[in-house]
Coordinates of C-alpha atoms in Angstrom, one line a residue:
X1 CA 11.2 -13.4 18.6
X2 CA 11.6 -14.7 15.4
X3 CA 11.4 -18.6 15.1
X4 CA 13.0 -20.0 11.8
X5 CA 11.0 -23.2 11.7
X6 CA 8.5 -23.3 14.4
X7 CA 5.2 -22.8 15.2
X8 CA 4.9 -19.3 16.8
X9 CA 6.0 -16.1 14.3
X10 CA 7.4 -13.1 15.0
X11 CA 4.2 -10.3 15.8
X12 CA 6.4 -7.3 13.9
X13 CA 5.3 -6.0 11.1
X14 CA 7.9 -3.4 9.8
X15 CA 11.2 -3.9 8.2
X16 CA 13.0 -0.5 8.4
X17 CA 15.8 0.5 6.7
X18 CA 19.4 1.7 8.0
X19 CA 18.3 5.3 8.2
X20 CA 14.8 4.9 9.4
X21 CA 16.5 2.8 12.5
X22 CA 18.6 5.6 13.3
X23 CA 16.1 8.0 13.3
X24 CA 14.1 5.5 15.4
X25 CA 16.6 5.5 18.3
X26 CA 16.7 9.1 17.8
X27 CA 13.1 9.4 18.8
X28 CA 13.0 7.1 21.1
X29 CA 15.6 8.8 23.4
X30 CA 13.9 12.4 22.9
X31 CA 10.2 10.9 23.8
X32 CA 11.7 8.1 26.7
X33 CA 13.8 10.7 28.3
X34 CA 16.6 9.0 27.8
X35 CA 20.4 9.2 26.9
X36 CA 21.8 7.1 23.6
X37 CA 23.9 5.3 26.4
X38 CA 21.2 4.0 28.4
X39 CA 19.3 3.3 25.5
X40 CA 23.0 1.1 24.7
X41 CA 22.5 -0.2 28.0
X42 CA 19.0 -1.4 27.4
X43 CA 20.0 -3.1 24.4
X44 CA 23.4 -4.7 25.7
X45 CA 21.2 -6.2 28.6
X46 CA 18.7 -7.8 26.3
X47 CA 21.2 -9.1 23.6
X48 CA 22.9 -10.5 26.9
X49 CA 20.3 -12.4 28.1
X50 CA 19.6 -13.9 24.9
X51 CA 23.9 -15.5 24.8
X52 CA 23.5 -16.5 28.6
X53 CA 20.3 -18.5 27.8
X54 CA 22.4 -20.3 25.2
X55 CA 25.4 -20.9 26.4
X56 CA 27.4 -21.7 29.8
X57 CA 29.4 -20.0 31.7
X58 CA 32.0 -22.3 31.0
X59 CA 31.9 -20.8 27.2
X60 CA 34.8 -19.2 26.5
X61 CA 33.8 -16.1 25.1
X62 CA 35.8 -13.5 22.9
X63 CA 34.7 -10.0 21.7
X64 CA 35.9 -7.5 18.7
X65 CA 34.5 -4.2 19.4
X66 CA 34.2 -1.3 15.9
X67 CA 35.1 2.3 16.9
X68 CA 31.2 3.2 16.7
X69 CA 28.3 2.2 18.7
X70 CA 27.6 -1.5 17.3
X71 CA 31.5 -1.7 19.2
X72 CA 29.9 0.4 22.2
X73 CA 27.6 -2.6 22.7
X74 CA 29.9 -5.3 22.3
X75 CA 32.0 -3.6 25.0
X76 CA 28.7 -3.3 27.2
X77 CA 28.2 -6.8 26.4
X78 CA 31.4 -7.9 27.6
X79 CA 31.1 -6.0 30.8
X80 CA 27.9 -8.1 31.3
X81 CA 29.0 -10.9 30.8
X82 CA 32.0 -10.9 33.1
X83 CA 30.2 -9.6 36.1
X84 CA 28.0 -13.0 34.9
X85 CA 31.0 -15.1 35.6
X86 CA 32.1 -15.3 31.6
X87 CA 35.8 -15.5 30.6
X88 CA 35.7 -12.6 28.2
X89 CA 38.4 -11.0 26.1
X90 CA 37.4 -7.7 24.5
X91 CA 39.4 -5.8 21.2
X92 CA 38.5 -2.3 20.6
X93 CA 39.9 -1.3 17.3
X94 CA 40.7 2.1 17.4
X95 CA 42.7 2.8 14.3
X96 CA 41.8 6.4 13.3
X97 CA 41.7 7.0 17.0
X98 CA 38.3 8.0 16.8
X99 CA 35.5 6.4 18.9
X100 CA 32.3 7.1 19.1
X101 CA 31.4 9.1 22.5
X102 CA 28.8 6.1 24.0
X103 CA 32.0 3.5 22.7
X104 CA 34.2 5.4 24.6
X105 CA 32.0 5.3 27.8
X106 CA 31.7 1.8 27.4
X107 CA 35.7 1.4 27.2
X108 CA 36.0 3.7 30.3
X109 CA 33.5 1.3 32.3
X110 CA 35.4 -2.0 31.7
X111 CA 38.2 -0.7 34.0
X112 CA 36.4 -1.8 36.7
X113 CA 35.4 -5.2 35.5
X114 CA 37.8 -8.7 34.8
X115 CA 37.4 -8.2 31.3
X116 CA 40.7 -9.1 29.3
X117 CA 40.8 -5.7 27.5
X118 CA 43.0 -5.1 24.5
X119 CA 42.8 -1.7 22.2
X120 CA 44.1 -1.8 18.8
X121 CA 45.4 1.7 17.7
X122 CA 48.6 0.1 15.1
X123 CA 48.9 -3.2 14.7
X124 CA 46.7 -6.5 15.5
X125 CA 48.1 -9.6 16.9
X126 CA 44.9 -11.7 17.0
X127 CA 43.9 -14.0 18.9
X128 CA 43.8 -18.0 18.3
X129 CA 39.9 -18.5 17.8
X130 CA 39.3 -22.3 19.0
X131 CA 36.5 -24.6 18.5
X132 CA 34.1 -23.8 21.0
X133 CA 35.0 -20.8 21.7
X134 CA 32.1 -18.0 21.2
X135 CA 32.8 -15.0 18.9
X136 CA 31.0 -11.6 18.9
X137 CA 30.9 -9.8 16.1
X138 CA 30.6 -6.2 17.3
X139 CA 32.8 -4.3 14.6
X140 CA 30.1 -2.7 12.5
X141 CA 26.3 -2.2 12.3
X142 CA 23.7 -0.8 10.7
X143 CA 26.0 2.3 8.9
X144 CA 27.7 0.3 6.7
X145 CA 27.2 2.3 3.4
X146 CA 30.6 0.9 1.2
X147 CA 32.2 -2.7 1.1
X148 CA 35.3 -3.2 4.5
X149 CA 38.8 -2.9 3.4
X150 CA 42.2 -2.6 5.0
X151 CA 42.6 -3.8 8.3
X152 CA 38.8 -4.6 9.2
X153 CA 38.7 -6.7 6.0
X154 CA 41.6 -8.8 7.2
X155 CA 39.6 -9.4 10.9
X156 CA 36.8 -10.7 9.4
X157 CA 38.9 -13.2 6.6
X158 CA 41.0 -14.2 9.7
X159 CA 37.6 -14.2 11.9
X160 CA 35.8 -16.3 9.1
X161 CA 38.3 -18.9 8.8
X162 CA 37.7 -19.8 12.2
X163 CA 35.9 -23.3 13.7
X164 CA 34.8 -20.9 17.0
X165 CA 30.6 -19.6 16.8
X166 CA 30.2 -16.6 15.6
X167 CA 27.1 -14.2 16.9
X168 CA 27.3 -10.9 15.7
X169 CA 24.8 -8.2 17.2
X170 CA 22.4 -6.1 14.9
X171 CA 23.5 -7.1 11.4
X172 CA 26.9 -9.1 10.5
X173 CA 29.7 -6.9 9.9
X174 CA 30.6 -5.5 6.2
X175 CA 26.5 -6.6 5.0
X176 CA 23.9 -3.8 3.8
X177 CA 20.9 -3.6 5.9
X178 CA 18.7 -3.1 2.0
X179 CA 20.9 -3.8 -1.1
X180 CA 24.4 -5.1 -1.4
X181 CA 24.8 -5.5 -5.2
X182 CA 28.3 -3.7 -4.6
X183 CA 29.2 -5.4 -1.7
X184 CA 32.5 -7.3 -1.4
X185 CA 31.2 -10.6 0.1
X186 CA 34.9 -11.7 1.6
X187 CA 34.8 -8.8 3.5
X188 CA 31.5 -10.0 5.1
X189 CA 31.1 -11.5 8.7
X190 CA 30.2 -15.1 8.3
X191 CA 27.4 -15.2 11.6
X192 CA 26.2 -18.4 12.9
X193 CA 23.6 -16.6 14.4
X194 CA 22.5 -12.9 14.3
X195 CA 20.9 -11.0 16.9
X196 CA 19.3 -8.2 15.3
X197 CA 17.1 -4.9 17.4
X198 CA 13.7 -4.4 17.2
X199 CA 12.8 -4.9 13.5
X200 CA 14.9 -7.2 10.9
X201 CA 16.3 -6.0 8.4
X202 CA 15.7 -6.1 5.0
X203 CA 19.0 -8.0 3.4
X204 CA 17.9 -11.0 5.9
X205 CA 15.4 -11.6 3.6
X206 CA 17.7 -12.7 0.6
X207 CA 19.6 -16.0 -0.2
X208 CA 22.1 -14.6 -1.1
X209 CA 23.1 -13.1 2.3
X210 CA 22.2 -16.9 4.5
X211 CA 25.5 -17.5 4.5
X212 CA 26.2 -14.0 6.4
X213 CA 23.5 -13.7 8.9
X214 CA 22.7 -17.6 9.5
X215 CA 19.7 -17.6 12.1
X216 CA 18.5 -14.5 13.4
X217 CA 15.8 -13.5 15.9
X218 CA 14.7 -9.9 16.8
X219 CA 15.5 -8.8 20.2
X220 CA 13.1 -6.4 21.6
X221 CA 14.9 -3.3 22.9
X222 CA 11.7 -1.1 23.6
X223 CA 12.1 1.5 20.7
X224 CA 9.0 3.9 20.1
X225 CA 6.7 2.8 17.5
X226 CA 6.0 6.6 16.1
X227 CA 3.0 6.8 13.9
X228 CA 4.7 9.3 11.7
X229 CA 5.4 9.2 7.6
X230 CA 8.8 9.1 8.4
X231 CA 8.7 5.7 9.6
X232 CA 6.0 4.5 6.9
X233 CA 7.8 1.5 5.3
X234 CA 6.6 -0.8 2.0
X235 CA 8.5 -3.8 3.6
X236 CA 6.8 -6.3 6.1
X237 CA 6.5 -9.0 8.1
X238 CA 3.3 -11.0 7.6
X239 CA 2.0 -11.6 11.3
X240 CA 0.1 -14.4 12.7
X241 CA -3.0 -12.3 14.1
X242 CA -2.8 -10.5 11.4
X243 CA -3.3 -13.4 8.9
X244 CA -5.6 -14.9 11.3
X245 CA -8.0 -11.8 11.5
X246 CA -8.9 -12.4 7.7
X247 CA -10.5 -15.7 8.3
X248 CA -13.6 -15.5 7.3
X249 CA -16.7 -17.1 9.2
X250 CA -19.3 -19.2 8.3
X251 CA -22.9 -19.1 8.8
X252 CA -24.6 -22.3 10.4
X253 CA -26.3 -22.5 6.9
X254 CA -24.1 -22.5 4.7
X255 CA -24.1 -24.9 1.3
X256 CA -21.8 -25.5 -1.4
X257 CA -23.0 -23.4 -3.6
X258 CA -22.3 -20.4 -0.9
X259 CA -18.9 -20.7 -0.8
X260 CA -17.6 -20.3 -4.3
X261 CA -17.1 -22.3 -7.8
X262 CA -13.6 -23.0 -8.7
X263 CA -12.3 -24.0 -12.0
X264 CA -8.7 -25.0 -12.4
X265 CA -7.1 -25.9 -15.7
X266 CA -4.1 -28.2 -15.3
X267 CA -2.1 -31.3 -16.3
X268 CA -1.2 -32.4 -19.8
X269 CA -0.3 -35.7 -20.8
X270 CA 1.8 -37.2 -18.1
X271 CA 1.3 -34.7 -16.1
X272 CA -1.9 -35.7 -13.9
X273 CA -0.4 -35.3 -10.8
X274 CA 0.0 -31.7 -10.6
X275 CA -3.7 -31.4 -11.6
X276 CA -4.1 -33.7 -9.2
X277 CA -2.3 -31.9 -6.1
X278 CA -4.0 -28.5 -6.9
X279 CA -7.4 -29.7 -6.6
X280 CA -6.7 -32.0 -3.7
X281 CA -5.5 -28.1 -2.3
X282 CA -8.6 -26.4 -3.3
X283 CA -11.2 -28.3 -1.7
X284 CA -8.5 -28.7 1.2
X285 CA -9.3 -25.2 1.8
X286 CA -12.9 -25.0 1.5
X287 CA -14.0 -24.0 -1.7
X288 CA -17.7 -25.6 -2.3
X289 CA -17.5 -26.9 -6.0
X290 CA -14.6 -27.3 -7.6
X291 CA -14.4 -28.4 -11.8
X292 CA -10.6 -29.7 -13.3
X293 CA -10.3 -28.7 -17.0
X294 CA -8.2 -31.2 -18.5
X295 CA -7.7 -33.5 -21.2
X296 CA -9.1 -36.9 -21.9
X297 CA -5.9 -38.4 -20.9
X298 CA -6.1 -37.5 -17.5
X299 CA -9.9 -38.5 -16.6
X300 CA -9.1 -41.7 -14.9
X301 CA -6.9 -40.3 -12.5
X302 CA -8.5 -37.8 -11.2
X303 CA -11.7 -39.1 -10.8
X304 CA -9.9 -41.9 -9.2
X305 CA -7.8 -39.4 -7.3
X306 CA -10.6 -36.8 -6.5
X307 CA -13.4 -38.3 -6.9
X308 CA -15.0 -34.5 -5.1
X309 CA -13.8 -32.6 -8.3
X310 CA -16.3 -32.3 -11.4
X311 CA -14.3 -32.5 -14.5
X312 CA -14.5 -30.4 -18.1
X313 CA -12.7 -33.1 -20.4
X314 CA -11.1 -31.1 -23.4
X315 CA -11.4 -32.0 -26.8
X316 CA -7.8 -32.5 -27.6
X317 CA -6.9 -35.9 -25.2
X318 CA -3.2 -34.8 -24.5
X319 CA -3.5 -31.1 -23.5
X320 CA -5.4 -27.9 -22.8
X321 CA -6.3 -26.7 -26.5
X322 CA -10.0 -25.1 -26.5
X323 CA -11.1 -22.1 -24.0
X324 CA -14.5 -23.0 -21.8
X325 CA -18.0 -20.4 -20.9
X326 CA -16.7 -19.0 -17.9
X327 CA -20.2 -17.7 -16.7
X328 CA -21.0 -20.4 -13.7
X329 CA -17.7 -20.0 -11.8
X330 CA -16.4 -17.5 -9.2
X331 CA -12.2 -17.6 -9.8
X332 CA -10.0 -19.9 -12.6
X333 CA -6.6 -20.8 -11.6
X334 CA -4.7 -22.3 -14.9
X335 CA -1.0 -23.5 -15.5
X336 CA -0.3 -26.6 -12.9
X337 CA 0.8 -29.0 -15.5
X338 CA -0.6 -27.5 -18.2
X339 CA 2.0 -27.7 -20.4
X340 CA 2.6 -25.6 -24.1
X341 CA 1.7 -27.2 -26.4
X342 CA 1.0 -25.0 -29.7
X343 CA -2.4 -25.8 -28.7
X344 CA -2.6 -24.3 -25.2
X345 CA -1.0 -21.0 -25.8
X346 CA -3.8 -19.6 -27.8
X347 CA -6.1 -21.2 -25.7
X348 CA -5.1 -19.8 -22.8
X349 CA -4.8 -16.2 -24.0
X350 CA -8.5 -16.8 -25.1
X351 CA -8.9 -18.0 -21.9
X352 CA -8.0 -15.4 -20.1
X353 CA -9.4 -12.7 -22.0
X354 CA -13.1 -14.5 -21.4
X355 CA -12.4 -14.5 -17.4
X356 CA -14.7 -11.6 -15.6
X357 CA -13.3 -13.2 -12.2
X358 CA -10.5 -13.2 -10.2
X359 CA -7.5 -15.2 -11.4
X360 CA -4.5 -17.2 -10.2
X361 CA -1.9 -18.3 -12.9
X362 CA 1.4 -20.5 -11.9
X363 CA 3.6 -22.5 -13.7
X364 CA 3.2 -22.7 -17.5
X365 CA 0.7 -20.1 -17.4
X366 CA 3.7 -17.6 -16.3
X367 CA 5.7 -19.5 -18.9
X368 CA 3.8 -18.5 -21.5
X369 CA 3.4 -14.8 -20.3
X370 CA 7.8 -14.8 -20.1
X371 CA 7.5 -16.3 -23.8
X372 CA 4.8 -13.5 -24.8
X373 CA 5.2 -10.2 -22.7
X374 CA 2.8 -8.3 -24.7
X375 CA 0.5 -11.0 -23.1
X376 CA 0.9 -8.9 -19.6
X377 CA -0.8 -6.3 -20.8
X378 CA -3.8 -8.3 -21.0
X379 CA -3.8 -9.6 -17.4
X380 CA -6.7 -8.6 -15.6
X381 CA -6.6 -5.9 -12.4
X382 CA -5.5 -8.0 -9.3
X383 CA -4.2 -11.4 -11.1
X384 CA -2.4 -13.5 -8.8
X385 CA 0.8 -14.8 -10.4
X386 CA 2.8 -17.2 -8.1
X387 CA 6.3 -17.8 -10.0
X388 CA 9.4 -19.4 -8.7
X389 CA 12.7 -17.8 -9.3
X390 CA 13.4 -19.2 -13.3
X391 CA 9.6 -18.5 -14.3
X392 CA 9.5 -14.8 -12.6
X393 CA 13.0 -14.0 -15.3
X394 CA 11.0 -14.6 -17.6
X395 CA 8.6 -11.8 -16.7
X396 CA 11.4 -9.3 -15.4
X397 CA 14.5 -10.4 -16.8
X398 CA 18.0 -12.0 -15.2
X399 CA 19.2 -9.9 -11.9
X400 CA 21.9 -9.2 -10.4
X401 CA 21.1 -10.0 -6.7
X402 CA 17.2 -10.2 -4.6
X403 CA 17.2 -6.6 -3.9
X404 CA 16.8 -5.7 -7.8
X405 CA 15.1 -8.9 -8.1
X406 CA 12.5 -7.7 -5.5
X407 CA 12.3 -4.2 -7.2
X408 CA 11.9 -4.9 -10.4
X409 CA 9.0 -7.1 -9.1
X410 CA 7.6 -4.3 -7.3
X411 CA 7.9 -2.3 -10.2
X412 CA 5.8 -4.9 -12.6
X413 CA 3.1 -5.2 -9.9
X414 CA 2.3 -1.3 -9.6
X415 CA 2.6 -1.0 -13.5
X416 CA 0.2 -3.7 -14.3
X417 CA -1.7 -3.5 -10.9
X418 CA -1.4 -7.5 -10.5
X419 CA -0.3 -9.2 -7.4
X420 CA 3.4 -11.2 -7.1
X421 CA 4.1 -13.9 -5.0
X422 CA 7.8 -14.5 -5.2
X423 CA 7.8 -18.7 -4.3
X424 CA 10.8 -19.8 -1.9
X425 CA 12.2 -19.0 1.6
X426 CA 10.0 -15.6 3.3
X427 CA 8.2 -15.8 0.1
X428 CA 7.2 -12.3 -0.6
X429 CA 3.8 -11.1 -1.8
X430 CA 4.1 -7.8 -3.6
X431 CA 1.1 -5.9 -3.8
X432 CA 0.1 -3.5 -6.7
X433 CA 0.6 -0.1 -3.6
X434 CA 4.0 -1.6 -4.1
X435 CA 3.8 -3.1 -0.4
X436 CA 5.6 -6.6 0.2
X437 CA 4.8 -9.1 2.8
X438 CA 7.5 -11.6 3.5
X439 CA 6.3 -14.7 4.4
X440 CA 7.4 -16.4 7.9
X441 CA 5.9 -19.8 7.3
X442 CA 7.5 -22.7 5.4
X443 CA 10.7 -24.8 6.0
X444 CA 13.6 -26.6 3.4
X445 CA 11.2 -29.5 3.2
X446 CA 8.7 -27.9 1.1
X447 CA 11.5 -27.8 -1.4
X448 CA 10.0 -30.4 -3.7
X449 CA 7.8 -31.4 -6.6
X450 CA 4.1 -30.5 -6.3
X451 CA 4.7 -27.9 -3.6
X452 CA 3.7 -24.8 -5.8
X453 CA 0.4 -26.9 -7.4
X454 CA -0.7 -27.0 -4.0
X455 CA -0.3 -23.2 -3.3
X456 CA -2.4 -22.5 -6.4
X457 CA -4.7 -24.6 -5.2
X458 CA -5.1 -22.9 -1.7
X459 CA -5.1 -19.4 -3.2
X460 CA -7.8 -20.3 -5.9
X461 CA -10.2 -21.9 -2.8
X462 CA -9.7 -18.3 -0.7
X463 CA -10.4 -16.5 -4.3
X464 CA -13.9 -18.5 -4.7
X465 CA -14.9 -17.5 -1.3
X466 CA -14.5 -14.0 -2.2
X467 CA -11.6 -13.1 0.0
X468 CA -9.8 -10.3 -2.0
X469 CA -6.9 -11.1 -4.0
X470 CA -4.6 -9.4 -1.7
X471 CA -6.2 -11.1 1.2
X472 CA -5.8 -14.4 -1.1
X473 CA -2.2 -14.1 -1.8
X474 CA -1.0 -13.7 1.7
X475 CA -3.4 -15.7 3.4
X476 CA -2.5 -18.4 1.1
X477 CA 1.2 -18.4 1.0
X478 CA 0.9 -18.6 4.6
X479 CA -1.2 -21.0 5.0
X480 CA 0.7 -23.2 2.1
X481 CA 4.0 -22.4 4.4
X482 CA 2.4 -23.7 8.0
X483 CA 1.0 -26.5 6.4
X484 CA 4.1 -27.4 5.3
X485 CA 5.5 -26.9 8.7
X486 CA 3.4 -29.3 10.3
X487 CA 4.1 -32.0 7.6
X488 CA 8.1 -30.7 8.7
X489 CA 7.2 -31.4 12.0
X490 CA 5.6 -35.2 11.4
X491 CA 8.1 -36.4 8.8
X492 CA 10.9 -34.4 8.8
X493 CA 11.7 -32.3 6.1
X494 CA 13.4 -34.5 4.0
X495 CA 10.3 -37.0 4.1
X496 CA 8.3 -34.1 3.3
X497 CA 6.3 -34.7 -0.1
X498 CA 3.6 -32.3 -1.8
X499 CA 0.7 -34.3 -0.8
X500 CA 1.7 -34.4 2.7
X501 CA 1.4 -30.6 2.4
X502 CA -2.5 -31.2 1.3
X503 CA -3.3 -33.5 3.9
X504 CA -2.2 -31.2 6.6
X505 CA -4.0 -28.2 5.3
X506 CA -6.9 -28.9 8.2
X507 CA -4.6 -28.8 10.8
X508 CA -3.0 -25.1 9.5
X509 CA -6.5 -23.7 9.3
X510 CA -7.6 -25.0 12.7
X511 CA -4.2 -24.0 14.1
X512 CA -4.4 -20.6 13.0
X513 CA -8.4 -20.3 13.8
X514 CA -7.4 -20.8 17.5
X515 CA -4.8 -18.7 17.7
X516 CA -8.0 -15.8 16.8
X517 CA -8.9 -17.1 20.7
X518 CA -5.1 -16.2 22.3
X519 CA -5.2 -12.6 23.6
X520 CA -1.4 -12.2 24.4
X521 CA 0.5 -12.1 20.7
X522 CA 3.5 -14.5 20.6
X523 CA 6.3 -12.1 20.8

């Protein structure tokens, strides 16, 4: 189950696309022994269960059935839910007089049940949708390939326009499980809440598509997990255990100089704070030394701020203007706050080209790159680059939606063999395989100032300690997100602020250290 701002995280890794799912049910009916209707059965029962545990019998509920199989469910749904005691009203549309053969069985069964059946084959006189009422969505699923017109267009305007709650099953009608670049978004089902099977789907992923599928868990419906190339997949989930199994351990004797050097170069005049919030981060995370490179304007700040940092004062007092020897540290993180002045950029360059360790470069660092793209070229093997959505355009260009946003991302990472984190909502982390790992951590109240200095912090700590940079990127992001969610859960996410985000860093690590010690996965 997928939890959109708790504390426990859905334990599925893959996000399959349309096709892969239907080849999924396919083999999971050959090797279960089962028919495609009891395997509709199964998943009618569990999507069920999940609207009885959320609302009353006293919901009045109302269902619009697709001539396929997503319709096949909504009609086993509806028998369900009468024999439950529900007031149900069903509508098959039935157009092209075509069902499919498991939707047909599931129209034959209602016969027996009080189920207020109505099939469309001409015309539709719909129904008045109230406020309270509950809509299923069970028109289309998984096999949309081209936008909804005609007639199924005008049910889900009329649907849309509606005060009643709308749940749709699988994936909201009319959306693309991967890309919908061509979509017609008024054609789209407009979900409250989305109930999806087995594994999410890719298009939950973008922001463009909240409006669609509103919150959505993953019900379990028993599919076969094949270990078979067909199902291979470069989308995932980043799980908890998973995340949790790269903890590292440390020895009883351990000392500061065993657990990495970290240099950070951040904050120009004015600009203290974000130097400030990325080293607070660092040694948050357990990172041994740590030195701030920074101008002389900053010095009285930090060393009143974090007074555990060492600091490299620059020659220029405003701003970053004169690379540093690199040979006593383990990983350099560089662009919190660091500004561009005509200074910096050929400083950092230089910078950068001196670095024989790993690397982490946010903010104005990435500015710089979008403002030279020659620069890329130059970026070490396995540099972490941790954009938000304006600075990442400047590496890859506008877009047209997050699919080609995400590709052209992916693209970058396997060309230049770096690693991506795209910052925001299921922040992904593309690796230079061309994997990406979605994030489930984080919440709206991370939204603010600071919030991405701290993650550069975080991820240059796990890069001192000689975690990989892989390891680093997705350890970190999560880490940055359930820190966040605990500050979420103490303030509220408006009263979240970055700093809160430090200060709760302890409480992620220990949280996820113990759940190493729970043997059942969260599920």
């Amino acid at each position: 189950m997928f939890f959109l701002f708790g504390i426990h995280y859905l334990c599925i890794m893959k996000i399959l696309t349309a096709a892969q799912m239907r080849e999924l049910d396919a083999y999971t009916i050959e090797h279960q022994g089962i028919t495609s209707l009891d395997l509709m059965e199964r998943a009618s029962n569990a999507l069920a269960e999940k609207l009885m545990s959320r609302w009353g019998k006293d919901t009045v509920v109302k269902i619009f059935a697709g001539p396929g199989n997503n319709g096949g469910d909504a009609l086993a749904i509806a028998r369900i839910l009468s024999t439950a005691g529900y007031k149900v009203s069903a509508y098959l549309f039935n157009t092209g007089d075509h069902i499919s053969n498991d939707c047909h069985a599931n129209k034959e069964r209602l016969k027996d049940y009080d189920v207020d059946f109505t099939e469309i084959t001409t015309s539709f006189n719909p129904p008045l949708l109230e406020k309270g009422d509950l809509v299923i969505d069970g028109l289309f699923g998984t096999g949309m390939s081209r936008p909804l017109n005609g007639g199924f267009a005008s049910v889900v305007k009329y649907i849309n326009t509606s005060e009643a709650t709308v749940v749709s099953i699988d994936v909201p009608s009319g959306l693309m499980c991967e890309d919908n670049k061509y979509n017609v978004t008024h054609h789209i089902i407009k979900a409250k809440y989305t109930y999806t099977f087995q594994y999410p789907k890719l298009s939950f992923f973008f922001v463009e598509n909240e409006e669609f599928v509103g919150h959505w868990e993953v019900i379990d419906i028993g599919l076969s997990d094949p270990k078979d190339e067909a199902f291979e997949t470069q989308y995932h989930l980043t799980e908890t255990q998973e995340v949790a199994a790269m903890l590292k351990n440390r020895s009883r004797f351990v000392h500061k100089g065993s657990v990495g050097n970290a240099v950070i170069v951040a904050g120009r005049k004015g600009m203290a704070g974000a130097a400030i919030l990325s080293a607070k981060a660092c040694l948050r995370s357990g990172v041994g030394k740590l030195t701030v490179r920074t101008p002389e304007y900053n010095v009285l700040p930090l060393q009143i701020a974090v007074p555990e940092a060492v600091l490299s004062v620059d020659p220029d007092i405003s701003s970053f203007s004169q690379p540093f020897d690199m040979r006593d540290y383990d990983a350099l993180a560089m662009g919190p706050g660091m500004g561009k002045d005509p200074g910096t950029v050929p400083a950092f360059i230089e910078q950068l080209s001196m670095a024989k360790v790993p690397v982490v470069l946010d903010a104005d660092a990435i500015n710089i790159l979008g403002d030279h793209k020659s620069w890329i070229n130059q970026l070490p093997k396995q540099t972490i680059l941790t954009p938000h959505k304006k600075e990442l355009f400047g590496l890859i260009s506008t877009t047209v939606n997050s699919y080609e946003q995400l590709e052209k991302t992916r693209i970058l990472c396997m060309r230049q063999q770096i690693i991506i984190v795209i910052k925001g909502a299921f922040s992904a982390v593309c690796y230079p395989d061309g994997n990406v790992y979605f994030n489930p951590t984080g919440n709206p109240g991370m939204a603010t100032a600071g919030s991405g200095d701290v993650l550069t912090g975080i991820i240059l700590a796990l890069l001192a300690q000689e975690y990989t940079p892989e390891n680093s990127a997705r350890l970190g992001v999560y880490l940055h997100g359930l820190a966040g969610d605990v500050a979420a859960v103490e303030k509220g996410f408006e009263g979240v602020v970055a700093s809160d985000i430090v200060d709760c860093l302890p409480k992620a690590f220990k949280q996820l250290r113990e759940s190493r010690k729970v043997n059942n996965r969260i599920c």
